[in-house]
PDB file of C-alpha atoms in Angstrom:
ATOM      1  CA  MET A 136       5.500 -81.443  69.591  1.00 63.00           C
ATOM      2  CA  THR A 137       2.447 -80.093  68.612  1.00 71.00           C
ATOM      3  CA  THR A 138      -0.757 -81.738  69.521  1.00 78.00           C
ATOM      4  CA  VAL A 139      -3.461 -81.873  66.877  1.00 83.00           C
ATOM      5  CA  VAL A 140      -6.771 -81.251  68.022  1.00 83.00           C
ATOM      6  CA  PRO A 141      -9.536 -82.604  66.064  1.00 87.00           C
ATOM      7  CA  PRO A 142     -12.174 -80.251  64.619  1.00 90.00           C
ATOM      8  CA  VAL A 143     -15.606 -80.039  66.410  1.00 89.00           C
ATOM      9  CA  LEU A 144     -19.189 -79.590  64.779  1.00 93.00           C
ATOM     10  CA  MET A 145     -22.038 -78.189  66.647  1.00 94.00           C
ATOM     11  CA  HIS A 146     -25.723 -77.411  65.717  1.00 95.00           C
ATOM     12  CA  LEU A 147     -27.363 -74.487  67.244  1.00 95.00           C
ATOM     13  CA  ARG A 148     -31.160 -74.605  68.253  1.00 95.00           C
ATOM     14  CA  PRO A 149     -31.953 -71.248  69.102  1.00 93.00           C
ATOM     15  CA  GLU A 150     -35.733 -72.378  69.485  1.00 89.00           C
ATOM     16  CA  THR A 151     -34.878 -74.383  72.268  1.00 93.00           C
ATOM     17  CA  GLY A 152     -31.971 -72.681  73.566  1.00 94.00           C
ATOM     18  CA  GLU A 153     -29.592 -75.694  72.849  1.00 96.00           C
ATOM     19  CA  LEU A 154     -26.140 -76.600  71.630  1.00 96.00           C
ATOM     20  CA  ILE A 155     -25.850 -79.862  70.253  1.00 95.00           C
ATOM     21  CA  GLY A 156     -22.234 -80.838  70.672  1.00 92.00           C
ATOM     22  CA  SER A 157     -21.462 -78.540  73.756  1.00 93.00           C
ATOM     23  CA  ASN A 158     -19.329 -80.064  76.742  1.00 92.00           C
ATOM     24  CA  GLY A 159     -20.537 -77.386  79.438  1.00 93.00           C
ATOM     25  CA  ARG A 160     -23.599 -75.884  80.889  1.00 96.00           C
ATOM     26  CA  TYR A 161     -24.711 -73.858  83.498  1.00 95.00           C
ATOM     27  CA  GLU A 162     -27.976 -72.166  84.647  1.00 98.00           C
ATOM     28  CA  LYS A 163     -28.905 -69.071  86.676  1.00 97.00           C
ATOM     29  CA  PHE A 164     -32.158 -68.955  88.514  1.00 97.00           C
ATOM     30  CA  ILE A 165     -33.985 -65.905  90.026  1.00 96.00           C
ATOM     31  CA  GLY A 166     -32.415 -66.559  93.455  1.00 95.00           C
ATOM     32  CA  ASP A 167     -29.073 -66.381  91.658  1.00 96.00           C
ATOM     33  CA  LEU A 168     -29.806 -62.866  90.804  1.00 96.00           C
ATOM     34  CA  ALA A 169     -30.256 -61.145  94.224  1.00 94.00           C
ATOM     35  CA  GLY A 170     -28.559 -57.518  94.094  1.00 94.00           C
ATOM     36  CA  LEU A 171     -28.586 -57.125  90.449  1.00 95.00           C
ATOM     37  CA  TYR A 172     -31.859 -55.165  90.098  1.00 97.00           C
ATOM     38  CA  ARG A 173     -32.261 -51.850  91.721  1.00 96.00           C
ATOM     39  CA  ASP A 174     -35.919 -52.133  93.079  1.00 96.00           C
ATOM     40  CA  ALA A 175     -35.255 -54.964  95.843  1.00 96.00           C
ATOM     41  CA  GLN A 176     -38.915 -55.223  96.693  1.00 97.00           C
ATOM     42  CA  ALA A 177     -40.024 -56.176  93.034  1.00 97.00           C
ATOM     43  CA  PHE A 178     -37.053 -58.709  93.087  1.00 97.00           C
ATOM     44  CA  ASP A 179     -38.280 -60.308  96.123  1.00 97.00           C
ATOM     45  CA  SER A 180     -41.798 -60.428  94.852  1.00 96.00           C
ATOM     46  CA  ARG A 181     -40.840 -61.892  91.333  1.00 94.00           C
ATOM     47  CA  ARG A 182     -38.808 -64.431  93.032  1.00 94.00           C
ATOM     48  CA  ASP A 183     -41.262 -65.515  95.582  1.00 94.00           C
ATOM     49  CA  ALA A 184     -43.761 -66.017  92.587  1.00 93.00           C
ATOM     50  CA  HIS A 185     -41.321 -67.588  90.108  1.00 90.00           C
ATOM     51  CA  ASP A 186     -41.807 -71.246  88.728  1.00 93.00           C
ATOM     52  CA  GLY A 187     -38.529 -72.406  89.468  1.00 93.00           C
ATOM     53  CA  SER A 188     -37.230 -72.173  85.978  1.00 96.00           C
ATOM     54  CA  PRO A 189     -33.891 -70.709  84.886  1.00 97.00           C
ATOM     55  CA  VAL A 190     -33.944 -67.093  83.779  1.00 97.00           C
ATOM     56  CA  TYR A 191     -30.977 -67.773  81.566  1.00 98.00           C
ATOM     57  CA  TRP A 192     -28.261 -70.490  80.579  1.00 98.00           C
ATOM     58  CA  VAL A 193     -25.393 -71.065  78.639  1.00 97.00           C
ATOM     59  CA  GLU A 194     -24.139 -74.087  76.811  1.00 97.00           C
ATOM     60  CA  SER A 195     -20.727 -74.003  75.741  1.00 95.00           C
ATOM     61  CA  SER A 196     -18.076 -75.955  73.750  1.00 94.00           C
ATOM     62  CA  ASP A 197     -14.608 -75.760  75.378  1.00 90.00           C
ATOM     63  CA  THR A 198     -12.232 -78.017  73.201  1.00 81.00           C
ATOM     64  CA  GLN A 199      -8.966 -76.547  72.731  1.00 81.00           C
ATOM     65  CA  GLY A 200      -7.954 -75.251  76.177  1.00 74.00           C
ATOM     66  CA  GLY A 201      -5.220 -72.777  76.895  1.00 73.00           C
ATOM     67  CA  GLU A 202      -3.702 -69.922  74.572  1.00 79.00           C
ATOM     68  CA  GLY A 203      -5.025 -70.034  70.968  1.00 82.00           C
ATOM     69  CA  GLY A 204      -8.374 -71.864  71.818  1.00 90.00           C
ATOM     70  CA  LEU A 205     -11.721 -70.426  71.484  1.00 94.00           C
ATOM     71  CA  ILE A 206     -14.844 -71.138  73.759  1.00 95.00           C
ATOM     72  CA  THR A 207     -17.954 -71.083  71.945  1.00 96.00           C
ATOM     73  CA  GLY A 208     -21.626 -71.195  73.169  1.00 96.00           C
ATOM     74  CA  ILE A 209     -25.034 -70.325  73.097  1.00 97.00           C
ATOM     75  CA  SER A 210     -26.429 -67.478  75.610  1.00 98.00           C
ATOM     76  CA  VAL A 211     -30.312 -67.866  76.267  1.00 98.00           C
ATOM     77  CA  LEU A 212     -32.072 -65.287  78.139  1.00 98.00           C
ATOM     78  CA  GLU A 213     -36.060 -65.535  78.739  1.00 97.00           C
ATOM     79  CA  PRO A 214     -38.322 -62.353  78.843  1.00 97.00           C
ATOM     80  CA  GLY A 215     -39.444 -60.314  81.753  1.00 96.00           C
ATOM     81  CA  THR A 216     -38.974 -57.450  83.946  1.00 96.00           C
ATOM     82  CA  ILE A 217     -38.193 -56.740  87.542  1.00 97.00           C
ATOM     83  CA  GLY A 218     -39.431 -53.251  88.482  1.00 96.00           C
ATOM     84  CA  ASP A 219     -38.530 -51.166  85.235  1.00 97.00           C
ATOM     85  CA  GLU A 220     -35.730 -53.192  84.435  1.00 98.00           C
ATOM     86  CA  TYR A 221     -35.721 -55.942  81.619  1.00 98.00           C
ATOM     87  CA  TYR A 222     -34.073 -59.601  82.556  1.00 98.00           C
ATOM     88  CA  MET A 223     -30.247 -59.309  82.101  1.00 98.00           C
ATOM     89  CA  THR A 224     -27.127 -61.355  82.768  1.00 98.00           C
ATOM     90  CA  ARG A 225     -24.946 -60.750  85.162  1.00 96.00           C
ATOM     91  CA  GLY A 226     -22.507 -59.385  82.894  1.00 97.00           C
ATOM     92  CA  HIS A 227     -18.675 -59.545  83.022  1.00 97.00           C
ATOM     93  CA  LEU A 228     -15.178 -58.481  82.144  1.00 97.00           C
ATOM     94  CA  HIS A 229     -12.594 -61.016  80.869  1.00 97.00           C
ATOM     95  CA  GLN A 230     -10.081 -61.789  83.738  1.00 95.00           C
ATOM     96  CA  LYS A 231      -7.516 -61.067  80.924  1.00 95.00           C
ATOM     97  CA  SER A 232      -9.024 -57.792  80.383  1.00 96.00           C
ATOM     98  CA  ASP A 233      -7.540 -57.388  76.689  1.00 96.00           C
ATOM     99  CA  ARG A 234      -9.460 -60.278  75.565  1.00 96.00           C
ATOM    100  CA  ALA A 235     -12.382 -59.357  73.006  1.00 97.00           C
ATOM    101  CA  GLU A 236     -15.734 -61.493  72.467  1.00 98.00           C
ATOM    102  CA  LEU A 237     -17.955 -61.879  69.480  1.00 98.00           C
ATOM    103  CA  TYR A 238     -21.660 -61.992  69.717  1.00 98.00           C
ATOM    104  CA  LEU A 239     -24.046 -63.191  66.794  1.00 98.00           C
ATOM    105  CA  GLY A 240     -27.786 -62.689  67.518  1.00 98.00           C
ATOM    106  CA  LEU A 241     -29.917 -65.691  66.969  1.00 98.00           C
ATOM    107  CA  SER A 242     -33.398 -64.889  68.164  1.00 97.00           C
ATOM    108  CA  GLY A 243     -35.169 -62.455  70.090  1.00 97.00           C
ATOM    109  CA  LYS A 244     -34.704 -58.828  70.823  1.00 98.00           C
ATOM    110  CA  GLY A 245     -31.883 -57.784  73.039  1.00 98.00           C
ATOM    111  CA  VAL A 246     -29.423 -54.954  74.048  1.00 98.00           C
ATOM    112  CA  MET A 247     -25.758 -55.705  74.392  1.00 98.00           C
ATOM    113  CA  LEU A 248     -24.979 -53.099  77.246  1.00 98.00           C
ATOM    114  CA  LEU A 249     -21.182 -52.401  77.225  1.00 98.00           C
ATOM    115  CA  ASP A 250     -19.075 -50.279  79.557  1.00 98.00           C
ATOM    116  CA  SER A 251     -15.422 -49.345  79.023  1.00 97.00           C
ATOM    117  CA  LEU A 252     -13.028 -49.002  81.823  1.00 94.00           C
ATOM    118  CA  ASP A 253     -12.494 -45.460  81.124  1.00 92.00           C
ATOM    119  CA  GLY A 254     -15.949 -44.392  81.583  1.00 93.00           C
ATOM    120  CA  GLN A 255     -17.716 -44.877  78.204  1.00 96.00           C
ATOM    121  CA  SER A 256     -21.245 -46.489  77.987  1.00 97.00           C
ATOM    122  CA  VAL A 257     -22.854 -48.168  75.118  1.00 98.00           C
ATOM    123  CA  ALA A 258     -26.064 -49.888  74.182  1.00 98.00           C
ATOM    124  CA  LEU A 259     -26.524 -51.630  71.064  1.00 98.00           C
ATOM    125  CA  GLU A 260     -29.455 -53.330  70.089  1.00 98.00           C
ATOM    126  CA  ILE A 261     -28.988 -57.071  68.827  1.00 98.00           C
ATOM    127  CA  GLY A 262     -31.430 -59.239  66.781  1.00 97.00           C
ATOM    128  CA  PRO A 263     -31.145 -62.097  64.509  1.00 98.00           C
ATOM    129  CA  GLY A 264     -28.201 -61.908  62.134  1.00 97.00           C
ATOM    130  CA  ASP A 265     -26.814 -58.753  64.347  1.00 98.00           C
ATOM    131  CA  ALA A 266     -23.130 -59.315  65.453  1.00 98.00           C
ATOM    132  CA  VAL A 267     -21.483 -57.213  68.222  1.00 98.00           C
ATOM    133  CA  TYR A 268     -17.744 -57.247  68.405  1.00 98.00           C
ATOM    134  CA  VAL A 269     -16.917 -56.498  72.311  1.00 98.00           C
ATOM    135  CA  PRO A 270     -13.370 -55.205  72.505  1.00 97.00           C
ATOM    136  CA  GLY A 271     -11.094 -55.768  75.221  1.00 97.00           C
ATOM    137  CA  HIS A 272     -11.281 -53.953  78.229  1.00 97.00           C
ATOM    138  CA  TRP A 273     -15.125 -53.564  77.951  1.00 98.00           C
ATOM    139  CA  VAL A 274     -17.467 -54.940  80.620  1.00 98.00           C
ATOM    140  CA  HIS A 275     -20.473 -56.466  79.069  1.00 98.00           C
ATOM    141  CA  ARG A 276     -23.843 -57.998  79.623  1.00 98.00           C
ATOM    142  CA  SER A 277     -27.155 -59.015  77.422  1.00 98.00           C
ATOM    143  CA  VAL A 278     -30.512 -57.613  78.169  1.00 98.00           C
ATOM    144  CA  ASN A 279     -33.721 -59.008  76.660  1.00 98.00           C
ATOM    145  CA  VAL A 280     -35.820 -56.166  75.716  1.00 98.00           C
ATOM    146  CA  GLY A 281     -38.346 -58.295  73.658  1.00 97.00           C
ATOM    147  CA  THR A 282     -41.493 -60.406  74.499  1.00 96.00           C
ATOM    148  CA  GLU A 283     -39.623 -63.778  73.405  1.00 97.00           C
ATOM    149  CA  ARG A 284     -36.613 -65.648  74.483  1.00 97.00           C
ATOM    150  CA  MET A 285     -33.198 -63.979  73.203  1.00 98.00           C
ATOM    151  CA  SER A 286     -30.298 -66.211  72.114  1.00 98.00           C
ATOM    152  CA  THR A 287     -26.984 -65.305  71.049  1.00 98.00           C
ATOM    153  CA  LEU A 288     -23.879 -67.391  69.761  1.00 98.00           C
ATOM    154  CA  PHE A 289     -20.610 -66.160  71.269  1.00 98.00           C
ATOM    155  CA  SER A 290     -17.154 -66.946  71.049  1.00 97.00           C
ATOM    156  CA  TYR A 291     -13.801 -65.783  73.070  1.00 96.00           C
ATOM    157  CA  ALA A 292     -10.422 -67.123  73.916  1.00 95.00           C
ATOM    158  CA  CYS A 293     -10.104 -69.755  75.953  1.00 93.00           C
ATOM    159  CA  ASP A 294      -7.516 -68.032  78.351  1.00 94.00           C
ATOM    160  CA  ALA A 295      -9.695 -64.938  78.982  1.00 95.00           C
ATOM    161  CA  GLY A 296     -11.569 -66.046  81.910  1.00 94.00           C
ATOM    162  CA  GLN A 297     -14.217 -63.999  83.748  1.00 94.00           C
ATOM    163  CA  ASP A 298     -14.613 -61.450  86.294  1.00 96.00           C
ATOM    164  CA  TYR A 299     -18.223 -61.487  87.340  1.00 93.00           C
ATOM    165  CA  GLY A 300     -17.856 -59.592  90.568  1.00 95.00           C
ATOM    166  CA  ILE A 301     -16.280 -56.270  88.871  1.00 97.00           C
ATOM    167  CA  ILE A 302     -19.715 -55.038  88.199  1.00 97.00           C
ATOM    168  CA  GLU A 303     -21.029 -55.640  91.577  1.00 95.00           C
ATOM    169  CA  ARG A 304     -17.931 -53.780  92.882  1.00 95.00           C
ATOM    170  CA  ALA A 305     -19.075 -50.811  90.957  1.00 96.00           C
ATOM    171  CA  GLY A 306     -22.539 -50.707  92.182  1.00 96.00           C
ATOM    172  CA  GLY A 307     -24.046 -51.991  88.685  1.00 97.00           C
ATOM    173  CA  MET A 308     -23.221 -50.815  85.306  1.00 98.00           C
ATOM    174  CA  LYS A 309     -23.119 -47.249  84.483  1.00 97.00           C
ATOM    175  CA  SER A 310     -26.244 -47.229  82.693  1.00 98.00           C
ATOM    176  CA  LEU A 311     -29.667 -49.154  83.038  1.00 98.00           C
ATOM    177  CA  ILE A 312     -31.991 -50.648  80.477  1.00 98.00           C
ATOM    178  CA  VAL A 313     -35.403 -49.951  81.284  1.00 98.00           C
ATOM    179  CA  VAL A 314     -38.991 -50.106  79.848  1.00 97.00           C
ATOM    180  CA  ASP A 315     -40.084 -46.779  78.204  1.00 94.00           C
ATOM    181  CA  GLY A 316     -43.401 -45.387  78.139  1.00 82.00           C
ATOM    182  CA  ASP A 317     -44.144 -47.011  74.855  1.00 86.00           C
ATOM    183  CA  GLY A 318     -43.108 -50.631  75.833  1.00 82.00           C
ATOM    184  CA  GLY A 319     -39.843 -50.326  74.108  1.00 94.00           C
ATOM    185  CA  TRP A 320     -36.500 -49.811  76.069  1.00 97.00           C
ATOM    186  CA  VAL A 321     -34.458 -46.759  76.879  1.00 97.00           C
ATOM    187  CA  SER A 322     -31.088 -46.439  78.749  1.00 97.00           C
ATOM    188  CA  ARG A 323     -30.620 -44.155  81.808  1.00 96.00           C
ATOM    189  CA  PRO A 324     -27.829 -43.451  84.105  1.00 97.00           C
ATOM    190  CA  ASN A 325     -27.298 -45.572  87.201  1.00 97.00           C
ATOM    191  CA  PRO A 326     -27.016 -43.358  90.129  1.00 97.00           C
ATOM    192  CA  ASP A 327     -25.521 -46.220  91.964  1.00 97.00           C
ATOM    193  CA  HIS A 328     -22.505 -46.587  89.913  1.00 97.00           C
ATOM    194  CA  THR A 329     -19.130 -45.769  91.412  1.00 96.00           C
ATOM    195  CA  GLY A 330     -16.609 -46.608  88.546  1.00 96.00           C
ATOM    196  CA  TYR A 331     -14.798 -49.827  87.791  1.00 95.00           C
ATOM    197  CA  SER A 332     -11.772 -50.847  89.495  1.00 86.00           C
ATOM    198  CA  LEU A 333      -9.584 -54.193  88.823  1.00 78.00           C
TER     199      LEU A 333
END
């Protein structure tokens, strides 16, 4: 017999980074991001001077677990730089690597950085009203390239899972999103990247 799951109403609050009606939250602080940025000295200086607030957080609703359900949430990333790299999320590939994900820009100015397992790299700018469809088999992370808080709505299959270690094992993503000479952003090759292995 099929269990009927009731609908869930959620309210997005991009200005405060909240998803009213969520049932999960996690936060990442500067100390949690060791090894993410290439400039270790700049990272240590920023960590030592940081005020202890989260660099980014996620609030999510996981109502219908297992195959067929969706996890929906808000991802919020503060502005800032470490060395010449913009603040970014750890990024991931889904454990079930064929699972896709959708991101909708709510506030701020960001970049979705995506690497395919076969060696492609794409950087797509995302802002309020922009949507990025991330197909299966693509590693992805968010980067805040603006001066304000960046927030996105996301949704993906409940059974997708997350592999957060794949980027670390590869020496970082294939490209870096860095400050250009005019205060904007530019993508450049990451010399430490060694390729992805599952």
